[in-house]
Short mmCIF file of C-alpha atoms in Angstrom, two decimals:
data_model
loop_
_atom_site.label_atom_id
_atom_site.label_comp_id
_atom_site.label_asym_id
_atom_site.label_seq_id
_atom_site.Cartn_x
_atom_site.Cartn_y
_atom_site.Cartn_z
CA MET A 1 -0.01 0.06 0.06
CA ILE A 2 1.26 3.29 -1.01
CA TRP A 3 0.20 6.92 -0.62
CA GLY A 4 -0.65 9.41 -3.64
CA SER A 5 -1.97 12.92 -3.79
CA TYR A 6 -3.86 14.97 -6.04
CA ARG A 7 -2.41 18.07 -7.30
CA PRO A 8 -4.74 21.12 -8.31
CA PRO A 9 -4.07 22.66 -11.86
CA SER A 10 -2.99 25.68 -10.20
CA ALA A 11 0.38 25.89 -8.65
CA VAL A 12 -0.62 28.87 -6.45
CA MET A 13 -3.20 26.57 -4.46
CA GLN A 14 -2.02 25.08 -1.32
CA TRP A 15 -2.80 21.35 -0.16
CA SER A 16 -2.45 19.73 2.96
CA GLU A 17 -2.23 15.93 4.26
CA LYS A 18 -6.09 15.73 3.81
CA ASP A 19 -5.75 15.73 0.08
CA LEU A 20 -3.75 12.22 0.37
CA PHE A 21 -5.40 9.07 -0.43
CA ALA A 22 -4.68 5.47 -0.72
CA VAL A 23 -3.75 3.83 -3.84
CA GLU A 24 -3.55 -0.01 -4.30
CA LEU A 25 -1.08 -1.37 -7.07
CA PHE A 26 -2.39 -4.93 -8.93
CA GLU A 27 -0.34 -6.96 -11.05
CA PRO A 28 -0.67 -6.13 -14.76
CA PRO A 29 -2.92 -8.74 -16.66
CA SER A 30 -1.14 -11.65 -18.41
CA GLU A 31 -0.73 -11.70 -22.13
CA GLU A 32 -0.60 -15.21 -22.76
CA PRO A 33 -3.89 -16.85 -24.41
CA VAL A 34 -6.32 -18.72 -21.91
CA MET A 35 -5.88 -22.37 -23.02
CA GLN A 36 -9.22 -23.78 -21.58
CA ARG A 37 -12.57 -22.26 -22.21
CA PRO A 38 -14.86 -21.23 -19.52
CA ARG A 39 -17.31 -24.20 -18.60
CA LEU A 40 -20.68 -23.84 -19.34
CA PRO A 41 -23.18 -23.73 -16.52
CA GLY A 42 -25.19 -27.14 -16.37
CA GLY A 43 -28.29 -27.20 -18.11
CA ILE A 44 -27.81 -24.38 -20.39
CA VAL A 45 -26.94 -26.20 -23.23
CA PRO A 46 -28.49 -25.66 -26.95
CA LEU A 47 -31.58 -28.03 -27.10
CA PRO A 48 -32.49 -29.83 -30.26
CA GLY A 49 -33.52 -27.63 -33.25
CA GLU A 50 -33.43 -24.24 -30.87
CA ALA A 51 -33.12 -20.82 -32.29
CA LEU A 52 -29.79 -19.11 -31.66
CA ALA A 53 -31.97 -16.13 -29.79
CA SER A 54 -33.95 -18.85 -27.50
CA TRP A 55 -31.06 -19.91 -26.19
CA LEU A 56 -29.23 -16.92 -25.59
CA LEU A 57 -31.75 -15.80 -23.56
CA ARG A 58 -31.92 -18.90 -21.38
CA TYR A 59 -28.10 -18.48 -21.06
CA ALA A 60 -28.08 -14.96 -19.52
CA GLU A 61 -31.30 -15.57 -17.61
CA PRO A 62 -29.56 -16.99 -14.30
CA PHE A 63 -27.08 -13.84 -14.70
CA GLY A 64 -29.64 -11.06 -14.50
CA ILE A 65 -27.91 -9.42 -17.48
CA ALA A 66 -28.84 -9.02 -20.86
CA PRO A 67 -27.38 -11.26 -23.75
CA ASP A 68 -25.64 -8.59 -25.45
CA ASP A 69 -24.25 -7.00 -22.42
CA LEU A 70 -23.22 -10.33 -21.12
CA LEU A 71 -21.51 -11.95 -24.51
CA LEU A 72 -20.66 -9.17 -26.68
CA ARG A 73 -18.16 -6.55 -26.58
CA ASN A 74 -17.90 -3.00 -27.10
CA SER A 75 -16.05 -3.73 -30.21
CA ASP A 76 -18.56 -6.26 -31.37
CA VAL A 77 -21.49 -4.15 -31.60
CA GLN A 78 -20.62 -2.61 -34.71
CA LEU A 79 -20.53 -6.06 -36.31
CA ALA A 80 -23.83 -6.98 -34.59
CA GLY A 81 -25.52 -4.01 -36.27
CA ARG A 82 -29.06 -3.06 -35.70
CA GLY A 83 -32.10 -5.36 -35.25
CA ASP A 84 -32.19 -9.32 -34.67
CA TRP A 85 -28.54 -9.95 -35.28
CA CYS A 86 -28.49 -13.45 -34.22
CA ARG A 87 -30.56 -14.85 -37.41
CA ARG A 88 -27.37 -14.27 -39.42
CA PRO A 89 -24.42 -13.54 -37.12
CA HIS A 90 -21.30 -12.66 -38.34
CA PRO A 91 -18.65 -15.26 -38.15
CA HIS A 92 -16.38 -13.10 -35.67
CA LEU A 93 -19.64 -12.98 -33.20
CA ILE A 94 -19.98 -16.52 -33.79
CA GLU A 95 -16.46 -17.08 -32.58
CA ARG A 96 -17.14 -14.70 -29.84
CA LEU A 97 -20.16 -16.42 -28.78
CA ALA A 98 -18.10 -19.85 -28.97
CA THR A 99 -15.46 -18.44 -26.71
CA ALA A 100 -17.61 -17.18 -23.88
CA THR A 101 -20.09 -20.00 -23.85
CA ALA A 102 -17.68 -23.13 -24.78
CA VAL A 103 -19.96 -24.35 -27.29
CA ASP A 104 -18.10 -25.41 -30.78
CA PRO A 105 -19.05 -22.87 -33.74
CA PRO A 106 -20.61 -25.16 -36.00
CA ARG A 107 -23.23 -26.08 -33.15
CA ILE A 108 -23.86 -22.41 -32.93
CA THR A 109 -24.28 -22.12 -36.61
CA GLU A 110 -26.79 -24.58 -36.75
CA MET A 111 -29.19 -22.49 -34.77
CA THR A 112 -29.14 -19.62 -37.20
CA PHE A 113 -29.96 -19.15 -41.23
CA GLY A 114 -26.64 -19.05 -42.18
CA ALA A 115 -24.53 -15.58 -43.24
CA GLU A 116 -26.12 -15.46 -46.92
CA ALA A 117 -27.41 -11.79 -47.79
CA VAL A 118 -29.41 -13.30 -50.16
CA ASP A 119 -31.76 -15.27 -47.78
CA GLU A 120 -32.53 -12.29 -45.79
CA ALA A 121 -35.48 -10.82 -47.71
CA LEU A 122 -36.97 -14.61 -48.32
CA ASP A 123 -36.87 -15.71 -44.56
CA ASP A 124 -37.14 -12.93 -42.23
CA GLN A 125 -40.34 -11.25 -43.48
CA ARG A 126 -43.09 -12.71 -40.90
CA GLU A 127 -46.26 -13.67 -42.48
CA ARG A 128 -44.80 -13.95 -45.98
CA PHE A 129 -47.98 -15.83 -47.22
CA SER A 130 -50.65 -13.47 -45.91
CA ALA A 131 -52.86 -10.92 -47.52
CA GLN A 132 -51.43 -8.14 -45.46
CA ARG A 133 -48.09 -8.65 -46.87
CA PHE A 134 -49.25 -8.04 -50.37
CA ARG A 135 -51.73 -5.38 -49.81
CA ALA A 136 -49.90 -3.09 -47.20
CA PRO A 137 -46.28 -4.31 -46.99
CA THR A 138 -44.00 -3.23 -43.87
CA THR A 139 -40.47 -3.30 -43.38
CA ILE A 140 -38.40 -6.28 -42.25
CA SER A 141 -37.25 -4.54 -39.10
CA ARG A 142 -40.70 -4.22 -37.53
CA ARG A 143 -41.54 -8.04 -37.89
CA GLN A 144 -38.24 -9.68 -37.49
CA ARG A 145 -39.20 -10.67 -33.85
CA ARG A 146 -42.63 -11.73 -34.65
CA MET A 147 -42.76 -15.45 -33.96
CA ALA A 148 -45.43 -18.49 -33.92
CA VAL A 149 -45.40 -21.03 -31.83
CA CYS A 150 -46.70 -24.83 -31.70
CA VAL A 151 -48.50 -25.30 -28.64
CA HIS A 152 -48.22 -29.04 -28.49
CA CYS A 153 -44.44 -28.76 -28.73
CA LEU A 154 -44.21 -26.33 -25.75
CA ALA A 155 -46.37 -28.78 -23.70
CA ASP A 156 -44.22 -31.71 -24.53
CA ASP A 157 -40.95 -29.74 -23.62
CA ALA A 158 -39.41 -30.28 -20.31
CA MET A 159 -38.12 -26.53 -20.61
CA PRO A 160 -40.20 -24.65 -23.37
CA TYR A 161 -37.84 -23.19 -25.82
CA VAL A 162 -38.21 -21.87 -29.22
CA ARG A 163 -37.26 -23.58 -32.47
CA ARG A 164 -35.65 -22.12 -35.24
CA ASP A 165 -37.91 -22.99 -38.04
CA TRP A 166 -40.52 -21.23 -36.22
CA THR A 167 -38.84 -18.04 -36.71
CA ALA A 168 -38.88 -18.35 -40.53
CA GLY A 169 -41.07 -15.90 -42.22
CA TRP A 170 -42.68 -18.61 -44.09
CA ALA A 171 -43.47 -20.85 -41.05
CA THR A 172 -46.70 -21.54 -40.78
CA VAL A 173 -47.48 -25.62 -39.85
CA CYS A 174 -45.78 -27.83 -37.24
CA VAL A 175 -44.97 -30.89 -39.43
CA ASP A 176 -44.62 -32.94 -35.94
CA HIS A 177 -48.05 -32.42 -34.62
CA LYS A 178 -49.78 -31.43 -37.91
CA THR A 179 -51.08 -28.11 -36.60
CA VAL A 180 -51.24 -24.35 -37.65
CA LEU A 181 -48.41 -22.41 -35.59
CA THR A 182 -49.93 -19.92 -33.43
CA GLY A 183 -48.74 -16.34 -33.62
CA ASP A 184 -51.26 -14.57 -31.55
CA CYS A 185 -52.42 -14.95 -27.79
CA PRO A 186 -55.72 -16.84 -27.66
CA GLU A 187 -56.75 -15.03 -24.83
CA CYS A 188 -55.69 -11.41 -25.38
CA GLY A 189 -54.86 -11.39 -29.08
CA TYR A 190 -51.24 -10.04 -28.26
CA LYS A 191 -49.01 -10.97 -31.47
CA LEU A 192 -46.10 -12.85 -30.14
CA ARG A 193 -42.62 -11.75 -30.21
CA MET A 194 -39.33 -12.74 -29.55
CA PRO A 195 -37.73 -10.54 -26.49
CA ALA A 196 -34.63 -8.41 -27.70
CA LEU A 197 -31.29 -9.49 -26.78
CA SER A 198 -30.88 -6.32 -25.03
CA SER A 199 -33.67 -6.71 -22.72
CA ARG A 200 -33.20 -8.51 -19.15
CA ASP A 201 -36.87 -9.35 -19.12
CA TYR A 202 -37.94 -12.97 -18.01
CA PHE A 203 -37.93 -15.21 -20.86
CA ALA A 204 -41.02 -17.45 -21.09
CA PRO A 205 -42.03 -18.98 -24.68
CA ASP A 206 -45.06 -20.62 -23.15
CA ARG A 207 -46.36 -17.68 -21.58
CA CYS A 208 -48.02 -14.43 -23.32
CA PRO A 209 -45.98 -11.63 -22.61
CA ARG A 210 -49.13 -9.40 -21.93
CA CYS A 211 -51.55 -11.58 -20.20
CA SER A 212 -49.44 -14.65 -19.06
CA PHE A 213 -51.66 -17.01 -20.54
CA ARG A 214 -50.21 -20.46 -20.89
CA LEU A 215 -49.82 -21.33 -24.54
CA ALA A 216 -49.65 -24.80 -23.81
CA THR A 217 -53.40 -25.17 -23.02
CA ALA A 218 -54.70 -23.65 -26.43
CA SER A 219 -56.32 -25.70 -28.82
CA PRO A 220 -54.75 -25.32 -32.04
CA ARG A 221 -55.96 -25.46 -35.56
CA GLU A 222 -55.45 -28.62 -37.61
CA ALA A 223 -53.59 -28.23 -40.75
CA HIS A 224 -54.54 -29.96 -43.90
CA PRO A 225 -52.33 -32.80 -45.27
CA ALA A 226 -51.36 -31.09 -48.07
CA ALA A 227 -50.22 -27.95 -46.41
CA VAL A 228 -48.12 -29.85 -44.20
CA ALA A 229 -46.77 -31.70 -47.17
CA LEU A 230 -45.72 -28.27 -48.75
CA HIS A 231 -44.26 -27.09 -45.58
CA ARG A 232 -42.24 -29.94 -45.24
CA LYS A 233 -40.88 -29.51 -48.77
CA LEU A 234 -40.03 -25.90 -47.97
CA ILE A 235 -37.96 -27.01 -45.04
CA GLU A 236 -35.94 -29.14 -47.38
CA ALA A 237 -35.64 -26.84 -50.13
CA ARG A 238 -34.19 -24.20 -47.58
CA GLU A 239 -31.61 -26.51 -46.28
CA SER A 240 -30.66 -27.97 -49.89
CA GLY A 241 -31.41 -24.88 -51.95
CA VAL A 242 -33.59 -26.36 -54.32
CA PHE A 243 -37.23 -26.73 -54.66
CA ASP A 244 -38.90 -29.77 -56.73
CA LEU A 245 -41.63 -28.33 -58.68
CA PRO A 246 -44.18 -30.65 -59.91
CA GLY A 247 -43.73 -31.35 -63.80
CA GLN A 248 -40.96 -28.81 -64.05
CA GLY A 249 -37.95 -30.22 -62.13
CA ALA A 250 -35.76 -28.69 -59.43
CA ILE A 251 -35.79 -24.96 -59.31
CA THR A 252 -33.55 -22.93 -56.83
CA TRP A 253 -34.86 -21.38 -53.59
CA PRO A 254 -34.79 -17.80 -54.77
CA VAL A 255 -36.65 -18.61 -57.98
CA ALA A 256 -39.14 -20.70 -56.06
CA MET A 257 -40.05 -17.91 -53.51
CA ALA A 258 -40.55 -15.39 -56.18
CA LEU A 259 -42.64 -17.92 -57.82
CA PHE A 260 -44.97 -18.30 -54.71
CA ASP A 261 -44.91 -14.26 -54.50
CA VAL A 262 -46.27 -13.75 -58.09
CA LEU A 263 -48.93 -17.04 -57.39
CA LEU A 264 -50.25 -15.07 -54.29
CA GLY A 265 -50.33 -11.59 -55.71
CA THR A 266 -52.55 -13.05 -58.16
CA VAL A 267 -54.67 -13.91 -55.26
CA TRP A 268 -54.41 -10.83 -53.10
CA ILE A 269 -53.65 -8.14 -55.10
CA ASN A 270 -56.31 -6.03 -56.75
CA THR A 271 -59.09 -8.86 -56.54
CA GLY A 272 -62.77 -8.50 -55.61
CA LEU A 273 -64.13 -10.36 -52.65
CA VAL A 274 -66.70 -12.42 -54.72
CA VAL A 275 -63.84 -13.81 -57.15
CA ARG A 276 -61.64 -14.62 -53.70
CA ARG A 277 -64.75 -16.51 -52.36
CA ARG A 278 -65.17 -18.62 -55.56
CA LEU A 279 -61.81 -19.44 -55.36
CA ALA A 280 -62.14 -20.53 -51.67
CA ALA A 281 -65.38 -22.59 -52.52
CA ARG A 282 -63.37 -24.23 -55.59
CA ILE A 283 -60.27 -25.35 -52.96
CA GLY A 284 -63.31 -26.47 -50.45
CA ARG A 285 -64.63 -28.80 -53.05
CA ASP A 286 -61.29 -30.36 -53.92
CA PHE A 287 -59.71 -30.23 -50.17
CA GLY A 288 -62.87 -30.63 -48.07
CA HIS A 289 -65.44 -28.34 -47.03
CA GLY A 290 -64.60 -25.47 -44.46
CA VAL A 291 -60.56 -25.62 -44.95
CA LEU A 292 -60.67 -22.00 -45.99
CA GLY A 293 -62.96 -19.33 -44.50
CA PRO A 294 -65.31 -16.93 -46.40
CA GLU A 295 -62.17 -14.60 -46.34
CA PRO A 296 -59.15 -16.08 -46.11
CA THR A 297 -56.30 -13.73 -45.44
CA GLY A 298 -53.72 -15.50 -42.90
CA SER A 299 -50.35 -17.03 -43.65
CA TYR A 300 -51.51 -20.54 -43.52
CA ASP A 301 -54.54 -19.81 -45.93
CA GLY A 302 -51.82 -18.59 -48.58
CA LEU A 303 -49.71 -21.83 -47.62
CA LEU A 304 -52.96 -23.86 -48.31
CA ILE A 305 -53.91 -22.00 -51.74
CA LEU A 306 -50.15 -22.74 -52.81
CA ALA A 307 -50.62 -26.29 -51.76
CA TRP A 308 -53.62 -26.52 -53.98
CA ILE A 309 -52.10 -24.90 -57.22
CA LEU A 310 -48.97 -26.83 -56.94
CA ASP A 311 -51.05 -30.40 -56.10
CA GLY A 312 -52.53 -29.72 -60.00
CA TRP A 313 -49.92 -27.94 -61.62
CA PRO A 314 -50.17 -26.22 -64.19
CA ASP A 315 -53.86 -26.93 -64.76
CA ARG A 316 -54.77 -25.02 -61.67
CA VAL A 317 -52.65 -21.87 -62.27
CA ARG A 318 -55.17 -21.43 -65.31
CA VAL A 319 -58.37 -22.20 -63.12
CA ALA A 320 -57.40 -19.74 -60.52
CA ILE A 321 -56.29 -16.71 -63.21
CA ALA A 322 -59.61 -17.55 -64.54
CA ILE A 323 -61.79 -17.41 -61.49
CA LEU A 324 -59.82 -14.23 -60.27
CA GLN A 325 -60.05 -12.60 -63.28
CA ALA A 326 -56.58 -11.74 -62.91
CA PRO A 327 -54.08 -10.22 -65.55
CA ARG A 328 -52.18 -12.49 -67.41
CA PRO A 329 -48.62 -14.13 -66.29
CA ARG A 330 -46.36 -11.73 -67.65
CA ARG A 331 -48.31 -8.35 -65.81
CA GLN A 332 -48.09 -10.47 -62.64
CA VAL A 333 -44.26 -10.71 -63.09
CA GLU A 334 -43.83 -7.08 -63.83
CA ARG A 335 -45.62 -5.93 -60.62
CA TRP A 336 -42.35 -7.27 -58.84
CA ARG A 337 -39.79 -4.70 -59.71
CA ASP A 338 -37.00 -5.90 -57.28
CA LEU A 339 -36.48 -9.12 -59.16
CA ASN A 340 -33.03 -9.61 -60.95
CA ASP A 341 -33.21 -10.28 -64.51
CA GLU A 342 -32.40 -14.11 -64.23
CA THR A 343 -35.26 -14.78 -61.82
CA ARG A 344 -37.33 -12.60 -63.96
CA GLN A 345 -36.68 -14.64 -66.95
CA LYS A 346 -36.82 -18.08 -65.11
CA LEU A 347 -40.42 -16.93 -63.84
CA LEU A 348 -41.68 -16.02 -67.36
CA ASP A 349 -40.41 -19.49 -69.21
CA LEU A 350 -42.34 -21.15 -66.21
CA LEU A 351 -45.47 -19.13 -66.48
CA LEU A 352 -45.75 -18.37 -70.16
CA ALA A 353 -45.57 -21.83 -70.81
CA ILE A 354 -48.51 -22.51 -68.97
CA TRP A 355 -50.57 -19.45 -70.38
CA PRO A 356 -48.93 -17.81 -73.19
CA ASP A 357 -49.41 -14.14 -74.21
CA GLN A 358 -52.42 -13.18 -76.10
CA LYS A 359 -51.55 -12.20 -79.65
CA PRO A 360 -52.56 -8.77 -80.21
CA GLY A 361 -54.70 -7.45 -83.09
CA ASP A 362 -53.33 -5.33 -86.02
CA ASP A 363 -54.89 -2.37 -84.82
CA ARG A 364 -54.53 -2.69 -81.02
CA GLY A 365 -51.77 0.02 -79.53
CA TRP A 366 -52.27 2.29 -82.45
CA TRP A 367 -51.96 5.35 -79.47
CA ARG A 368 -48.67 4.18 -78.69
CA ALA A 369 -46.96 6.28 -81.19
CA TRP A 370 -48.67 9.53 -80.16
CA ILE A 371 -47.16 8.61 -76.22
CA GLU A 372 -43.71 7.84 -77.27
CA ASN A 373 -43.29 10.44 -79.81
CA LEU A 374 -44.65 13.34 -77.23
CA PRO A 375 -42.57 16.27 -76.98
CA GLU A 376 -42.90 16.53 -73.14
CA THR A 377 -40.78 13.86 -71.33
CA GLY A 378 -41.93 11.84 -68.24
CA ASP A 379 -39.82 14.25 -65.77
CA GLU A 380 -41.48 17.10 -67.80
CA LEU A 381 -44.87 15.98 -67.41
CA ARG A 382 -44.47 15.24 -63.48
CA ALA A 383 -43.40 18.65 -63.28
CA ARG A 384 -46.26 20.07 -64.84
CA ALA A 385 -48.53 17.96 -62.58
CA ALA A 386 -46.84 19.48 -59.49
CA VAL A 387 -47.79 22.97 -60.44
CA ASP A 388 -51.37 22.36 -61.70
CA ARG A 389 -54.15 23.45 -59.68
CA PHE A 390 -56.84 20.75 -60.76
CA PRO A 391 -56.61 17.20 -59.03
CA HIS A 392 -58.16 15.46 -61.82
CA ARG A 393 -55.49 16.95 -64.36
CA ARG A 394 -52.73 16.16 -61.88
CA MET A 395 -53.66 12.61 -61.65
CA ARG A 396 -53.90 12.47 -65.52
CA LEU A 397 -50.27 13.68 -66.04
CA LEU A 398 -48.84 11.66 -63.33
CA ALA A 399 -50.42 8.65 -65.27
CA LEU A 400 -49.51 9.39 -68.81
CA ALA A 401 -45.77 10.57 -67.26
CA ASP A 402 -45.53 6.51 -66.01
CA VAL A 403 -46.68 5.52 -69.68
CA ARG A 404 -44.50 7.60 -71.23
CA ASP A 405 -41.06 6.41 -69.34
CA GLY A 406 -42.35 2.81 -70.91
CA MET A 407 -44.22 1.45 -67.59
CA PRO A 408 -47.17 -0.92 -69.00
CA VAL A 409 -50.67 0.73 -68.73
CA GLU A 410 -51.95 -2.01 -66.54
CA LEU A 411 -49.04 -0.99 -63.67
CA ALA A 412 -49.51 2.61 -64.33
CA ALA A 413 -53.30 2.57 -63.79
CA GLU A 414 -52.53 0.71 -60.47
CA ALA A 415 -50.16 3.37 -59.17
CA ALA A 416 -52.86 5.71 -60.07
CA GLY A 417 -55.52 4.04 -58.43
CA ILE A 418 -57.81 3.65 -61.44
CA ILE A 419 -58.53 0.85 -63.65
CA PRO A 420 -56.92 -0.07 -66.89
CA ARG A 421 -59.87 0.79 -69.06
CA THR A 422 -59.97 4.42 -67.91
CA LEU A 423 -56.19 5.06 -68.61
CA TYR A 424 -56.83 3.56 -72.28
CA ILE A 425 -59.44 5.95 -72.76
CA TRP A 426 -57.13 8.60 -71.81
CA LEU A 427 -54.55 7.55 -73.98
CA ARG A 428 -56.95 6.93 -76.89
CA ARG A 429 -58.16 10.68 -76.76
CA GLY A 430 -54.78 12.12 -76.73
CA ALA A 431 -53.87 10.04 -79.74
CA LYS A 432 -57.12 11.73 -81.30
CA GLY A 433 -57.03 15.32 -80.00
CA GLY A 434 -53.61 15.86 -78.29
CA LEU A 435 -52.56 16.17 -74.84
CA ASP A 436 -54.99 18.66 -73.60
CA ALA A 437 -57.82 16.38 -75.06
CA ALA A 438 -56.65 13.67 -72.69
CA LEU A 439 -56.39 16.01 -69.50
CA ASP A 440 -59.97 17.69 -69.83
CA ARG A 441 -62.89 15.93 -68.49
CA GLN A 442 -65.19 15.28 -71.66
CA ARG A 443 -68.81 14.93 -70.13
CA GLY A 444 -71.41 13.87 -72.64
CA ALA A 445 -74.99 14.97 -72.31
CA LEU A 446 -77.72 12.14 -72.52
CA ASN A 447 -80.33 12.63 -75.07
CA GLN A 448 -84.24 12.10 -74.86
CA ALA A 449 -84.14 8.75 -76.11
CA GLN A 450 -81.19 7.70 -74.13
CA ALA A 451 -82.54 9.35 -70.80
CA VAL A 452 -85.95 7.64 -71.32
CA GLU A 453 -84.25 4.09 -71.54
CA ILE A 454 -81.78 4.84 -68.49
CA ALA A 455 -84.82 5.66 -66.47
CA GLN A 456 -86.56 2.61 -67.22
CA TRP A 457 -83.77 0.59 -66.62
CA ILE A 458 -83.27 2.19 -63.22
CA ALA A 459 -86.94 1.92 -62.37
CA GLU A 460 -86.95 -1.62 -63.08
CA ALA A 461 -84.16 -2.08 -60.22
CA PRO A 462 -85.25 -5.62 -57.62
CA THR A 463 -86.02 -3.85 -54.61
CA ASN A 464 -85.20 -6.78 -52.32
CA GLN A 465 -81.51 -6.09 -52.95
CA PRO A 466 -79.34 -3.24 -51.85
CA ARG A 467 -79.69 0.18 -52.98
CA TRP A 468 -77.91 0.84 -56.59
CA ARG A 469 -74.63 3.21 -56.43
CA THR A 470 -74.12 6.00 -58.62
CA ASN A 471 -71.00 4.30 -60.12
CA ARG A 472 -73.27 1.55 -61.34
CA VAL A 473 -75.16 3.82 -63.19
CA GLN A 474 -71.97 5.90 -64.81
CA ASN A 475 -70.90 2.46 -65.72
CA GLU A 476 -74.37 1.48 -67.55
CA VAL A 477 -74.10 4.74 -69.29
CA PHE A 478 -70.63 3.99 -70.53
CA ARG A 479 -71.27 0.54 -71.58
CA ARG A 480 -74.36 1.58 -73.90
CA TYR A 481 -73.63 4.98 -75.22
CA ARG A 482 -69.76 5.35 -74.65
CA LEU A 483 -70.48 8.62 -72.57
CA GLU A 484 -69.28 9.78 -69.27
CA ILE A 485 -71.77 11.55 -66.59
CA SER A 486 -70.81 13.06 -63.53
CA LYS A 487 -71.67 11.67 -60.06
CA ASP A 488 -74.42 14.36 -59.60
CA VAL A 489 -76.16 13.42 -62.67
CA ALA A 490 -76.04 9.59 -61.99
CA GLN A 491 -77.54 10.71 -58.13
CA ASN A 492 -80.25 12.61 -59.81
CA LEU A 493 -81.32 9.87 -62.04
CA LEU A 494 -81.36 7.50 -59.02
CA ARG A 495 -83.26 9.79 -56.94
CA LYS A 496 -85.94 10.88 -59.71
CA HIS A 497 -86.25 7.03 -61.28
CA GLY A 498 -85.27 4.71 -58.36
CA PRO A 499 -87.98 2.31 -56.69
CA TRP A 500 -86.84 2.36 -53.61
CA VAL A 501 -88.70 4.03 -50.83
CA ARG A 502 -87.12 7.39 -49.45
CA ARG A 503 -86.85 7.28 -45.91
CA ARG A 504 -88.75 10.27 -44.49
CA VAL A 505 -87.29 12.12 -41.41
CA GLY A 506 -89.87 12.73 -38.84
CA ALA A 507 -90.20 15.91 -36.87
CA PRO A 508 -87.83 16.05 -33.64
CA HIS A 509 -89.84 14.60 -30.52
CA ARG A 510 -91.03 17.03 -27.98
CA TRP A 511 -90.06 16.31 -24.54
CA SER A 512 -92.25 18.91 -22.75
CA GLN A 513 -95.88 19.78 -23.22
CA PRO A 514 -96.27 23.33 -24.86
CA HIS A 515 -97.72 25.94 -22.69
CA ASP A 516 -101.46 26.93 -23.13
#
């Protein structure tokens, strides 16, 4: 023990013996590497098929420290990055975990999905086959920690843990118990999530984090044998990198997932409820009544639809497109703009062999020469739309700008929120009368004979059905006379000639008697 002192920064200031404090010297740390790894505490060994995040949370639980703080150093934070790094950890992080936990690196790698960056978008997006993913896609980071569990597996576990296969975005079925994975709490509806590796919360995968409901006591939905068989093929294809397509042979894993996106996009994107119910009824006739609900939107429903299509490939692809009244395969592939050229070409080779493109007539697309030779470029049309004061002109300028840049009419109409027929009308008007003719609203007035005919058609409307809307009258007028009428005109026709009884609003109830 020696004594040291604190010297103030200013030499003028005086110090006394009270400023002395004790200092204890230690031997410098040895530079020789430790030959033996620290022994793993008993009972914290990786379980069969366990996910890396589940094992790390169980490992750090006895210490009361978050896994990131317990096992990683400050220099490893940059390699870990943001989000759920344990799905595809860097090789240096695997070595760091192996050194800290005395578990071999190959065993740790088995609990992950590998380090291939190409698979991140294929496996990490939760509920990949659900309708919500196609209609309102969200970023991957918000759904990384979402998970679904098999309640029977949790009930059989002596120590509940999360399997690696459950954390894949396309995982919907437990192949061992042939049940649908549970992603929501049956008691409170909370969406199950894997705790963050920076959290110190108690890890209990068999309990709901919100209401503490025991998930092992829930009654899961039984999976259809076709869905179980397809899910087993997906697991095998994920490990081998090759998926066996019926009648076509082996295709790579990225091409298979892109094909599933195109097929389910045909079902979920821009299709009406009536046609989707017809498809569900057709699948019910083939797979059994009640396998799909009246409005199937879940990830398991998407998996079952894929199983039905692949079970009768390629005939059922044609049946599905015909029932849904969907665009042809080439238009379906063009929706996915993030595909690389090689994958896009393989999808076209597969789908065009089933349903080739329709040969257009000689007079089809006669307006294309006008839009391609338009003096204004796509950027100039968008700049003009930015300063235009009328909303309908802005919308038309943006749609025409997309077509001017080479976008297909169907995709440009979808981006503008209109049907392709409307955009074709604008293009034909522009080819006949110029750009101003395509931008201006051309409202046609019904003559006397046409007005009488439409009034008679409205008067014969069935009264035991919901009231007709203005869009129905507008579409009927356009179908018969190729004229566009406004919503106000259609509404006046419905009020004047409709057979529906108008509801009368009575006088307000008087709560007090009038004074004499």
